[in-house]
GROMACS .gro file of C-alpha atoms in nm:
model
  403
    1MET     CA    1  -1.460 -14.821 -30.988
    2GLU     CA    2  -1.389 -14.505 -31.187
    3ASN     CA    3  -1.198 -14.244 -30.998
    4LYS     CA    4  -1.088 -14.474 -30.719
    5LYS     CA    5  -1.109 -14.344 -30.364
    6ARG     CA    6  -0.765 -14.300 -30.212
    7VAL     CA    7  -0.690 -14.442 -29.865
    8VAL     CA    8  -0.376 -14.398 -29.659
    9VAL     CA    9  -0.328 -14.695 -29.425
   10GLY     CA   10  -0.122 -14.660 -29.111
   11LEU     CA   11   0.108 -14.961 -29.155
   12SER     CA   12   0.259 -15.035 -28.814
   13GLY     CA   13   0.448 -15.349 -28.914
   14GLY     CA   14   0.189 -15.568 -28.740
   15VAL     CA   15  -0.055 -15.823 -28.878
   16ASP     CA   16  -0.372 -15.616 -28.824
   17SER     CA   17  -0.271 -15.316 -29.033
   18SER     CA   18  -0.118 -15.545 -29.299
   19VAL     CA   19  -0.450 -15.724 -29.349
   20ALA     CA   20  -0.636 -15.389 -29.339
   21ALA     CA   21  -0.423 -15.274 -29.635
   22TYR     CA   22  -0.480 -15.600 -29.824
   23LEU     CA   23  -0.859 -15.586 -29.777
   24LEU     CA   24  -0.882 -15.224 -29.894
   25LYS     CA   25  -0.685 -15.304 -30.204
   26ALA     CA   26  -0.910 -15.605 -30.270
   27GLN     CA   27  -1.211 -15.376 -30.233
   28GLY     CA   28  -1.081 -15.156 -30.514
   29TYR     CA   29  -0.943 -14.858 -30.323
   30GLU     CA   30  -0.621 -14.687 -30.424
   31VAL     CA   31  -0.407 -14.767 -30.118
   32ILE     CA   32  -0.094 -14.595 -29.988
   33GLY     CA   33   0.093 -14.742 -29.690
   34MET     CA   34   0.244 -14.507 -29.436
   35PHE     CA   35   0.461 -14.595 -29.137
   36MET     CA   36   0.464 -14.353 -28.843
   37LYS     CA   37   0.787 -14.323 -28.657
   38ASN     CA   38   0.699 -14.177 -28.320
   39TRP     CA   39   1.003 -14.236 -28.107
   40HIS     CA   40   1.378 -14.190 -28.131
   41ASP     CA   41   1.508 -14.259 -27.785
   42GLU     CA   42   1.652 -14.610 -27.793
   43SER     CA   43   1.765 -14.601 -27.430
   44VAL     CA   44   1.428 -14.705 -27.290
   45THR     CA   45   1.331 -14.996 -27.508
   46ILE     CA   46   1.317 -15.328 -27.328
   47SER     CA   47   1.534 -15.529 -27.560
   48ASN     CA   48   1.844 -15.431 -27.749
   49GLU     CA   49   1.680 -15.486 -28.084
   50CYS     CA   50   1.554 -15.163 -28.231
   51PRO     CA   51   1.180 -15.221 -28.256
   52TRP     CA   52   1.085 -14.941 -28.492
   53MET     CA   53   1.352 -15.042 -28.744
   54GLU     CA   54   1.217 -15.394 -28.752
   55ASP     CA   55   0.855 -15.272 -28.768
   56SER     CA   56   0.926 -15.023 -29.042
   57THR     CA   57   1.103 -15.292 -29.248
   58ASP     CA   58   0.807 -15.529 -29.203
   59ALA     CA   59   0.566 -15.252 -29.304
   60MET     CA   60   0.773 -15.182 -29.616
   61LEU     CA   61   0.786 -15.553 -29.710
   62VAL     CA   62   0.407 -15.580 -29.673
   63ALA     CA   63   0.358 -15.276 -29.897
   64GLU     CA   64   0.595 -15.427 -30.152
   65LYS     CA   65   0.410 -15.759 -30.144
   66LEU     CA   66   0.075 -15.584 -30.193
   67GLY     CA   67   0.219 -15.362 -30.466
   68ILE     CA   68   0.123 -15.036 -30.296
   69PRO     CA   69   0.332 -14.720 -30.254
   70PHE     CA   70   0.497 -14.684 -29.913
   71GLN     CA   71   0.641 -14.399 -29.715
   72ALA     CA   72   0.757 -14.341 -29.361
   73ILE     CA   73   0.674 -14.024 -29.173
   74ASP     CA   74   0.857 -13.900 -28.865
   75LEU     CA   75   0.612 -13.774 -28.604
   76SER     CA   76   0.844 -13.799 -28.306
   77GLU     CA   77   0.842 -13.424 -28.238
   78GLU     CA   78   0.463 -13.409 -28.222
   79TYR     CA   79   0.452 -13.735 -28.030
   80ARG     CA   80   0.689 -13.606 -27.765
   81GLU     CA   81   0.492 -13.283 -27.727
   82ARG     CA   82   0.143 -13.423 -27.730
   83ILE     CA   83   0.183 -13.765 -27.570
   84VAL     CA   84   0.508 -13.804 -27.381
   85ASP     CA   85   0.523 -13.462 -27.214
   86TYR     CA   86   0.156 -13.497 -27.123
   87MET     CA   87   0.218 -13.841 -26.973
   88PHE     CA   88   0.500 -13.720 -26.753
   89ALA     CA   89   0.299 -13.418 -26.639
   90GLU     CA   90   0.004 -13.641 -26.549
   91TYR     CA   91   0.215 -13.892 -26.355
   92GLN     CA   92   0.389 -13.609 -26.176
   93ALA     CA   93   0.049 -13.472 -26.071
   94GLY     CA   94  -0.048 -13.816 -25.939
   95ARG     CA   95  -0.288 -13.903 -26.220
   96THR     CA   96  -0.281 -14.204 -26.452
   97PRO     CA   97  -0.295 -14.107 -26.820
   98ASN     CA   98  -0.404 -14.332 -27.105
   99PRO     CA   99  -0.148 -14.275 -27.383
  100ASP     CA  100  -0.325 -14.509 -27.628
  101ILE     CA  101  -0.646 -14.306 -27.630
  102LEU     CA  102  -0.449 -13.985 -27.673
  103CYS     CA  103  -0.233 -14.135 -27.944
  104ASN     CA  104  -0.546 -14.206 -28.148
  105ARG     CA  105  -0.698 -13.863 -28.091
  106GLU     CA  106  -0.381 -13.656 -28.129
  107ILE     CA  107  -0.158 -13.857 -28.359
  108LYS     CA  108  -0.334 -14.115 -28.577
  109PHE     CA  109  -0.653 -13.921 -28.636
  110ASP     CA  110  -0.505 -13.574 -28.632
  111ILE     CA  111  -0.142 -13.532 -28.740
  112PHE     CA  112  -0.142 -13.853 -28.944
  113LEU     CA  113  -0.482 -13.766 -29.092
  114LYS     CA  114  -0.348 -13.425 -29.201
  115ALA     CA  115  -0.044 -13.590 -29.361
  116ALA     CA  116  -0.282 -13.819 -29.550
  117GLN     CA  117  -0.490 -13.522 -29.664
  118LYS     CA  118  -0.175 -13.368 -29.814
  119LEU     CA  119  -0.158 -13.683 -30.026
  120LYS     CA  120  -0.517 -13.606 -30.138
  121ALA     CA  121  -0.653 -13.906 -29.946
  122ASP     CA  122  -1.028 -13.952 -29.906
  123PHE     CA  123  -0.981 -14.172 -29.599
  124VAL     CA  124  -0.730 -14.295 -29.346
  125ALA     CA  125  -0.748 -14.655 -29.229
  126THR     CA  126  -0.605 -14.839 -28.929
  127GLY     CA  127  -0.595 -15.198 -28.808
  128HIS     CA  128  -0.825 -15.129 -28.512
  129TYR     CA  129  -1.085 -15.385 -28.407
  130CYS     CA  130  -1.386 -15.157 -28.424
  131GLN     CA  131  -1.653 -15.075 -28.679
  132LYS     CA  132  -1.812 -14.766 -28.823
  133GLY     CA  133  -2.179 -14.706 -28.890
  134GLU     CA  134  -2.356 -14.414 -29.050
  135PHE     CA  135  -2.711 -14.296 -29.095
  136LYS     CA  136  -2.900 -13.981 -29.188
  137LYS     CA  137  -3.073 -13.765 -28.927
  138ASP     CA  138  -3.248 -13.444 -29.030
  139GLY     CA  139  -3.066 -13.459 -29.361
  140LYS     CA  140  -2.725 -13.480 -29.196
  141THR     CA  141  -2.496 -13.785 -29.194
  142ILE     CA  142  -2.417 -13.910 -28.845
  143TYR     CA  143  -2.121 -14.143 -28.796
  144GLN     CA  144  -2.117 -14.416 -28.533
  145LEU     CA  145  -1.823 -14.580 -28.359
  146LEU     CA  146  -1.918 -14.945 -28.301
  147ALA     CA  147  -1.750 -15.229 -28.115
  148GLY     CA  148  -1.533 -15.475 -28.309
  149ALA     CA  149  -1.689 -15.813 -28.387
  150ASP     CA  150  -1.421 -16.000 -28.188
  151PRO     CA  151  -1.524 -15.953 -27.824
  152ASN     CA  152  -1.170 -16.028 -27.701
  153LYS     CA  153  -1.024 -15.764 -27.925
  154ASP     CA  154  -1.282 -15.484 -27.932
  155GLN     CA  155  -1.078 -15.160 -27.936
  156SER     CA  156  -1.360 -14.907 -27.947
  157TYR     CA  157  -1.253 -14.787 -27.599
  158PHE     CA  158  -0.922 -14.664 -27.741
  159LEU     CA  159  -1.108 -14.454 -27.999
  160CYS     CA  160  -1.356 -14.301 -27.754
  161GLN     CA  161  -1.220 -13.948 -27.807
  162LEU     CA  162  -1.278 -13.932 -28.183
  163ASN     CA  163  -1.523 -13.677 -28.321
  164GLN     CA  164  -1.761 -13.674 -28.617
  165GLU     CA  165  -1.508 -13.517 -28.860
  166GLN     CA  166  -1.245 -13.778 -28.772
  167LEU     CA  167  -1.491 -14.067 -28.802
  168ALA     CA  168  -1.616 -13.936 -29.136
  169GLN     CA  169  -1.267 -13.992 -29.279
  170ALA     CA  170  -1.183 -14.315 -29.096
  171LEU     CA  171  -1.203 -14.674 -29.218
  172PHE     CA  172  -1.161 -14.985 -29.002
  173PRO     CA  173  -1.128 -15.266 -29.255
  174ILE     CA  174  -1.080 -15.555 -29.009
  175GLY     CA  175  -1.341 -15.458 -28.750
  176HIS     CA  176  -1.591 -15.721 -28.868
  177LEU     CA  177  -1.336 -16.004 -28.837
  178GLN     CA  178  -1.209 -16.225 -28.556
  179LYS     CA  179  -0.837 -16.207 -28.481
  180SER     CA  180  -0.797 -16.570 -28.597
  181GLU     CA  181  -0.952 -16.477 -28.934
  182VAL     CA  182  -0.711 -16.185 -28.970
  183ARG     CA  183  -0.412 -16.415 -28.912
  184GLN     CA  184  -0.560 -16.665 -29.161
  185ILE     CA  185  -0.590 -16.399 -29.433
  186ALA     CA  186  -0.232 -16.287 -29.367
  187LYS     CA  187  -0.114 -16.648 -29.404
  188GLU     CA  188  -0.309 -16.702 -29.725
  189GLN     CA  189  -0.166 -16.382 -29.870
  190ASP     CA  190   0.182 -16.483 -29.755
  191LEU     CA  191   0.235 -16.159 -29.564
  192ILE     CA  192   0.553 -16.149 -29.356
  193THR     CA  193   0.358 -16.032 -29.049
  194ALA     CA  194   0.121 -16.333 -29.041
  195GLU     CA  195   0.282 -16.496 -28.736
  196LYS     CA  196   0.412 -16.179 -28.574
  197LYS     CA  197   0.320 -16.136 -28.208
  198ASP     CA  198   0.095 -15.847 -28.112
  199SER     CA  199   0.292 -15.552 -27.986
  200GLN     CA  200   0.279 -15.477 -27.616
  201GLY     CA  201   0.399 -15.154 -27.464
  202LEU     CA  202   0.305 -14.798 -27.540
  203CYS     CA  203   0.130 -14.725 -27.865
  204PHE     CA  204   0.392 -14.698 -28.132
  205ILE     CA  205   0.688 -14.645 -27.899
  206GLY     CA  206   0.755 -15.011 -27.923
  207LYS     CA  207   0.867 -15.242 -27.649
  208VAL     CA  208   0.892 -14.996 -27.363
  209ARG     CA  209   0.862 -15.069 -26.992
  210LEU     CA  210   0.661 -14.793 -26.837
  211PRO     CA  211   0.849 -14.770 -26.503
  212ASP     CA  212   1.185 -14.745 -26.683
  213PHE     CA  213   1.038 -14.486 -26.912
  214LEU     CA  214   0.903 -14.282 -26.622
  215GLN     CA  215   1.227 -14.305 -26.428
  216GLN     CA  216   1.404 -14.122 -26.706
  217GLN     CA  217   1.212 -13.807 -26.630
  218LEU     CA  218   1.070 -13.849 -26.283
  219LYS     CA  219   1.347 -13.886 -26.032
  220PRO     CA  220   1.310 -14.149 -25.756
  221LYS     CA  221   1.221 -13.999 -25.420
  222LYS     CA  222   1.179 -14.209 -25.106
  223GLY     CA  223   0.848 -14.181 -24.922
  224LYS     CA  224   0.618 -14.369 -24.688
  225ILE     CA  225   0.363 -14.638 -24.769
  226LEU     CA  226   0.065 -14.610 -24.534
  227VAL     CA  227  -0.202 -14.874 -24.474
  228VAL     CA  228  -0.553 -14.741 -24.414
  229PRO     CA  229  -0.803 -14.930 -24.193
  230GLU     CA  230  -1.135 -15.047 -24.339
  231ASP     CA  231  -1.347 -14.872 -24.078
  232LEU     CA  232  -1.261 -14.513 -24.169
  233ALA     CA  233  -1.569 -14.294 -24.109
  234VAL     CA  234  -1.551 -14.153 -24.462
  235TYR     CA  235  -1.633 -14.498 -24.607
  236ASP     CA  236  -1.978 -14.496 -24.447
  237LYS     CA  237  -2.084 -14.221 -24.686
  238GLN     CA  238  -1.960 -14.407 -24.990
  239SER     CA  239  -2.267 -14.624 -25.040
  240ILE     CA  240  -2.568 -14.513 -25.242
  241PRO     CA  241  -2.833 -14.375 -25.003
  242ALA     CA  242  -3.136 -14.608 -25.000
  243GLY     CA  243  -3.484 -14.499 -25.098
  244LEU     CA  244  -3.363 -14.195 -25.293
  245ASP     CA  245  -3.380 -14.160 -25.668
  246ILE     CA  246  -3.027 -14.105 -25.800
  247GLU     CA  247  -3.157 -13.817 -26.012
  248ASP     CA  248  -3.266 -13.639 -25.691
  249PHE     CA  249  -2.926 -13.647 -25.521
  250ASP     CA  250  -2.799 -13.306 -25.421
  251ASN     CA  251  -2.451 -13.195 -25.526
  252ASP     CA  252  -2.297 -13.280 -25.187
  253THR     CA  253  -2.418 -13.641 -25.209
  254LEU     CA  254  -2.293 -13.663 -25.567
  255ASP     CA  255  -1.953 -13.519 -25.472
  256THR     CA  256  -1.916 -13.765 -25.181
  257LEU     CA  257  -1.992 -14.058 -25.413
  258CYS     CA  258  -1.798 -13.941 -25.716
  259LEU     CA  259  -1.491 -13.744 -25.609
  260PRO     CA  260  -1.176 -13.919 -25.490
  261ILE     CA  261  -1.127 -13.928 -25.112
  262GLN     CA  262  -0.856 -13.689 -24.989
  263TYR     CA  263  -0.665 -13.895 -24.733
  264GLN     CA  264  -0.455 -13.748 -24.450
  265ALA     CA  265  -0.135 -13.911 -24.321
  266ASN     CA  266  -0.283 -13.955 -23.973
  267GLN     CA  267  -0.551 -14.188 -24.116
  268GLY     CA  268  -0.302 -14.466 -24.184
  269LYS     CA  269  -0.002 -14.634 -24.032
  270VAL     CA  270   0.338 -14.668 -24.195
  271ILE     CA  271   0.396 -15.014 -24.336
  272GLY     CA  272   0.688 -14.960 -24.574
  273GLU     CA  273   0.877 -14.733 -24.811
  274HIS     CA  274   0.850 -14.652 -25.182
  275ASN     CA  275   1.068 -14.478 -25.443
  276GLY     CA  276   0.823 -14.216 -25.560
  277ALA     CA  277   0.445 -14.179 -25.537
  278HIS     CA  278   0.431 -14.080 -25.904
  279TYR     CA  279   0.529 -14.433 -26.012
  280PHE     CA  280   0.213 -14.585 -25.864
  281THR     CA  281  -0.146 -14.597 -25.978
  282ILE     CA  282  -0.472 -14.673 -25.801
  283GLY     CA  283  -0.561 -15.042 -25.788
  284GLN     CA  284  -0.196 -15.142 -25.831
  285ARG     CA  285  -0.081 -15.445 -25.638
  286LYS     CA  286   0.260 -15.530 -25.776
  287GLY     CA  287   0.574 -15.336 -25.699
  288LEU     CA  288   0.495 -15.232 -25.342
  289GLN     CA  289   0.742 -15.484 -25.203
  290VAL     CA  290   0.586 -15.503 -24.858
  291GLY     CA  291   0.568 -15.855 -24.722
  292GLY     CA  292   0.403 -16.025 -24.428
  293THR     CA  293   0.065 -15.854 -24.456
  294GLY     CA  294  -0.139 -16.175 -24.498
  295LYS     CA  295  -0.386 -16.030 -24.749
  296PRO     CA  296  -0.250 -15.857 -25.060
  297LEU     CA  297  -0.195 -15.480 -25.042
  298PHE     CA  298  -0.353 -15.252 -25.301
  299VAL     CA  299  -0.284 -14.886 -25.374
  300ILE     CA  300  -0.601 -14.688 -25.293
  301ALA     CA  301  -0.460 -14.335 -25.332
  302THR     CA  302  -0.137 -14.151 -25.408
  303ASP     CA  303  -0.034 -13.806 -25.291
  304THR     CA  304   0.248 -13.677 -25.512
  305ARG     CA  305   0.276 -13.349 -25.321
  306GLU     CA  306   0.351 -13.516 -24.989
  307ASN     CA  307   0.500 -13.820 -25.167
  308LEU     CA  308   0.275 -14.066 -24.982
  309ILE     CA  309   0.108 -14.388 -25.098
  310TYR     CA  310  -0.212 -14.502 -24.927
  311THR     CA  311  -0.290 -14.872 -24.939
  312GLY     CA  312  -0.567 -15.105 -24.827
  313LEU     CA  313  -0.554 -15.475 -24.732
  314GLY     CA  314  -0.746 -15.720 -24.951
  315GLU     CA  315  -0.956 -15.682 -25.264
  316ASP     CA  316  -1.269 -15.589 -25.076
  317HIS     CA  317  -1.113 -15.293 -24.896
  318PRO     CA  318  -1.370 -15.009 -24.924
  319GLY     CA  319  -1.103 -14.767 -25.044
  320LEU     CA  320  -1.051 -14.972 -25.357
  321ASN     CA  321  -1.412 -14.966 -25.479
  322ARG     CA  322  -1.622 -14.665 -25.568
  323HIS     CA  323  -1.974 -14.626 -25.701
  324GLY     CA  324  -1.918 -14.305 -25.889
  325LEU     CA  325  -1.682 -14.078 -26.076
  326PHE     CA  326  -1.687 -13.721 -26.201
  327VAL     CA  327  -1.588 -13.568 -26.537
  328ALA     CA  328  -1.523 -13.192 -26.537
  329LYS     CA  329  -1.717 -12.991 -26.793
  330LYS     CA  330  -1.412 -12.923 -27.014
  331ASP     CA  331  -1.328 -13.296 -27.031
  332ILE     CA  332  -1.666 -13.427 -27.152
  333HIS     CA  333  -1.662 -13.553 -27.510
  334TRP     CA  334  -1.959 -13.666 -27.720
  335ILE     CA  335  -1.887 -13.882 -28.025
  336ARG     CA  336  -2.260 -13.852 -28.088
  337GLU     CA  337  -2.296 -13.476 -28.049
  338ASP     CA  338  -2.668 -13.512 -28.123
  339LEU     CA  339  -2.711 -13.712 -27.800
  340PHE     CA  340  -2.535 -13.471 -27.563
  341LEU     CA  341  -2.694 -13.442 -27.220
  342PRO     CA  342  -2.825 -13.096 -27.122
  343VAL     CA  343  -2.755 -12.961 -26.773
  344GLY     CA  344  -3.015 -13.080 -26.523
  345SER     CA  345  -3.094 -13.403 -26.704
  346SER     CA  346  -2.987 -13.763 -26.656
  347THR     CA  347  -2.983 -14.082 -26.859
  348ARG     CA  348  -2.876 -14.448 -26.845
  349TYR     CA  349  -2.587 -14.595 -27.042
  350GLN     CA  350  -2.346 -14.883 -27.003
  351ALA     CA  351  -1.992 -14.773 -26.927
  352ARG     CA  352  -1.636 -14.892 -26.874
  353ILE     CA  353  -1.331 -14.735 -26.715
  354ARG     CA  354  -1.067 -14.953 -26.879
  355TYR     CA  355  -1.000 -15.151 -27.194
  356ARG     CA  356  -1.158 -15.499 -27.207
  357GLN     CA  357  -1.360 -15.439 -26.895
  358PRO     CA  358  -1.717 -15.568 -26.932
  359LEU     CA  359  -1.970 -15.287 -26.976
  360THR     CA  360  -2.178 -15.214 -26.666
  361TRP     CA  361  -2.492 -15.003 -26.625
  362ALA     CA  362  -2.457 -14.650 -26.496
  363THR     CA  363  -2.665 -14.337 -26.447
  364LEU     CA  364  -2.520 -14.021 -26.603
  365ILE     CA  365  -2.622 -13.693 -26.439
  366MET     CA  366  -2.529 -13.361 -26.599
  367ARG     CA  367  -2.485 -13.064 -26.366
  368ASP     CA  368  -2.340 -12.715 -26.421
  369ASN     CA  369  -1.988 -12.817 -26.322
  370GLY     CA  370  -1.974 -13.142 -26.520
  371LEU     CA  371  -2.091 -13.500 -26.548
  372TYR     CA  372  -2.148 -13.743 -26.260
  373VAL     CA  373  -2.140 -14.113 -26.350
  374ILE     CA  374  -2.288 -14.349 -26.091
  375PHE     CA  375  -2.246 -14.721 -26.149
  376ASP     CA  376  -2.503 -14.981 -26.043
  377GLU     CA  377  -2.212 -15.193 -25.918
  378ALA     CA  378  -1.910 -15.043 -25.740
  379GLN     CA  379  -1.603 -15.019 -25.965
  380ARG     CA  380  -1.256 -15.116 -25.859
  381GLY     CA  381  -0.957 -14.886 -25.901
  382ILE     CA  382  -1.119 -14.574 -26.050
  383ALA     CA  383  -0.810 -14.364 -26.129
  384SER     CA  384  -0.793 -13.992 -26.202
  385GLY     CA  385  -0.665 -13.920 -26.552
  386GLN     CA  386  -0.805 -14.240 -26.701
  387PHE     CA  387  -1.103 -14.234 -26.936
  388VAL     CA  388  -1.460 -14.342 -26.881
  389ALA     CA  389  -1.650 -14.433 -27.200
  390TRP     CA  390  -2.026 -14.482 -27.222
  391TYR     CA  391  -2.213 -14.699 -27.469
  392ASN     CA  392  -2.555 -14.774 -27.603
  393GLY     CA  393  -2.519 -15.145 -27.681
  394ALA     CA  394  -2.227 -15.178 -27.922
  395GLU     CA  395  -2.213 -14.806 -27.997
  396SER     CA  396  -1.971 -14.575 -27.818
  397ILE     CA  397  -2.161 -14.253 -27.742
  398GLY     CA  398  -1.906 -14.045 -27.554
  399SER     CA  399  -1.623 -14.036 -27.305
  400GLY     CA  400  -1.442 -13.819 -27.056
  401VAL     CA  401  -1.134 -13.786 -26.839
  402ILE     CA  402  -1.194 -13.907 -26.482
  403TYR     CA  403  -1.143 -13.628 -26.231
   0.00000   0.00000   0.00000
């Protein structure tokens, strides 16, 4: 391969990125390993070991073993601005952000990508379990984001905010493999990360417990936990009207189905106390610390202004399940820009509202104000601030922030 293509691999100190680097080198690329340090504050890690030190050492040892140049880059300023501050603001407003999706859009495929371009890289590569396709359409190359081959590990959801320019420069060397095969390759190549456990916790912050992390910034504030009865009148309107084509719904019907219910304190009765509505998310069951209710209690809504938590009893409480969601115009993102939906039209895709959730069929309706997504089967725990991603088979077509 004359004039080798240069790839910068984000080496995280884990097995996936280690094997990604090995495979690229084996394929004849000129590979540079780069470790991103995104976090300095040691006071919120779970254990007293310093996770990024250990990870950065592992990343360096892997680079050494593979005989590739290695450097570390400190992105903690950008990370704090773009991810951490955003997370706190979202929680404070009573929404539930997804830092992993943002980390990919804002850090790995933006700031990191730009750092790689300064090194004259043709591509950046990560250890994500997803695949990339490309084809020509009207003389133009279109890039596709495709699910990883390992169904238990498919991470396409986390990349649902990437655009065509970012995909053009991205490589996912392990996307066609099963996790077990990745570990096997790491063992055969005697890489130090072969047996290393997968990291839990926030992307790249290391072993962080979210509640502890939030408590640093968001002060505890006692408030009431209310339990809402199942026979609230508003729930009667939550089912899909029979005999009507979804495409013919008027905006009021769509809003009733797709916008979160605004609860009032007089609709529930006090059942306990909490330390701050901003620590809780819709669908949450643990951490309420209310006993003696018989059925389990689930959070169905939070009100951070009034500092109230609304809960429902049992998994089939109508407040926990919704048929639809809404994405405001500014928050709609098409990976496949050529497939964007014009105002006034509708289409069918499969969609998911969280990682590893099975895809389920939905009707997407584009109106002036944004996108309505109506699922064939009611979805549990639709939370504002999270992302919905829609797919055509294995291909991720677009995504948006849930209103």
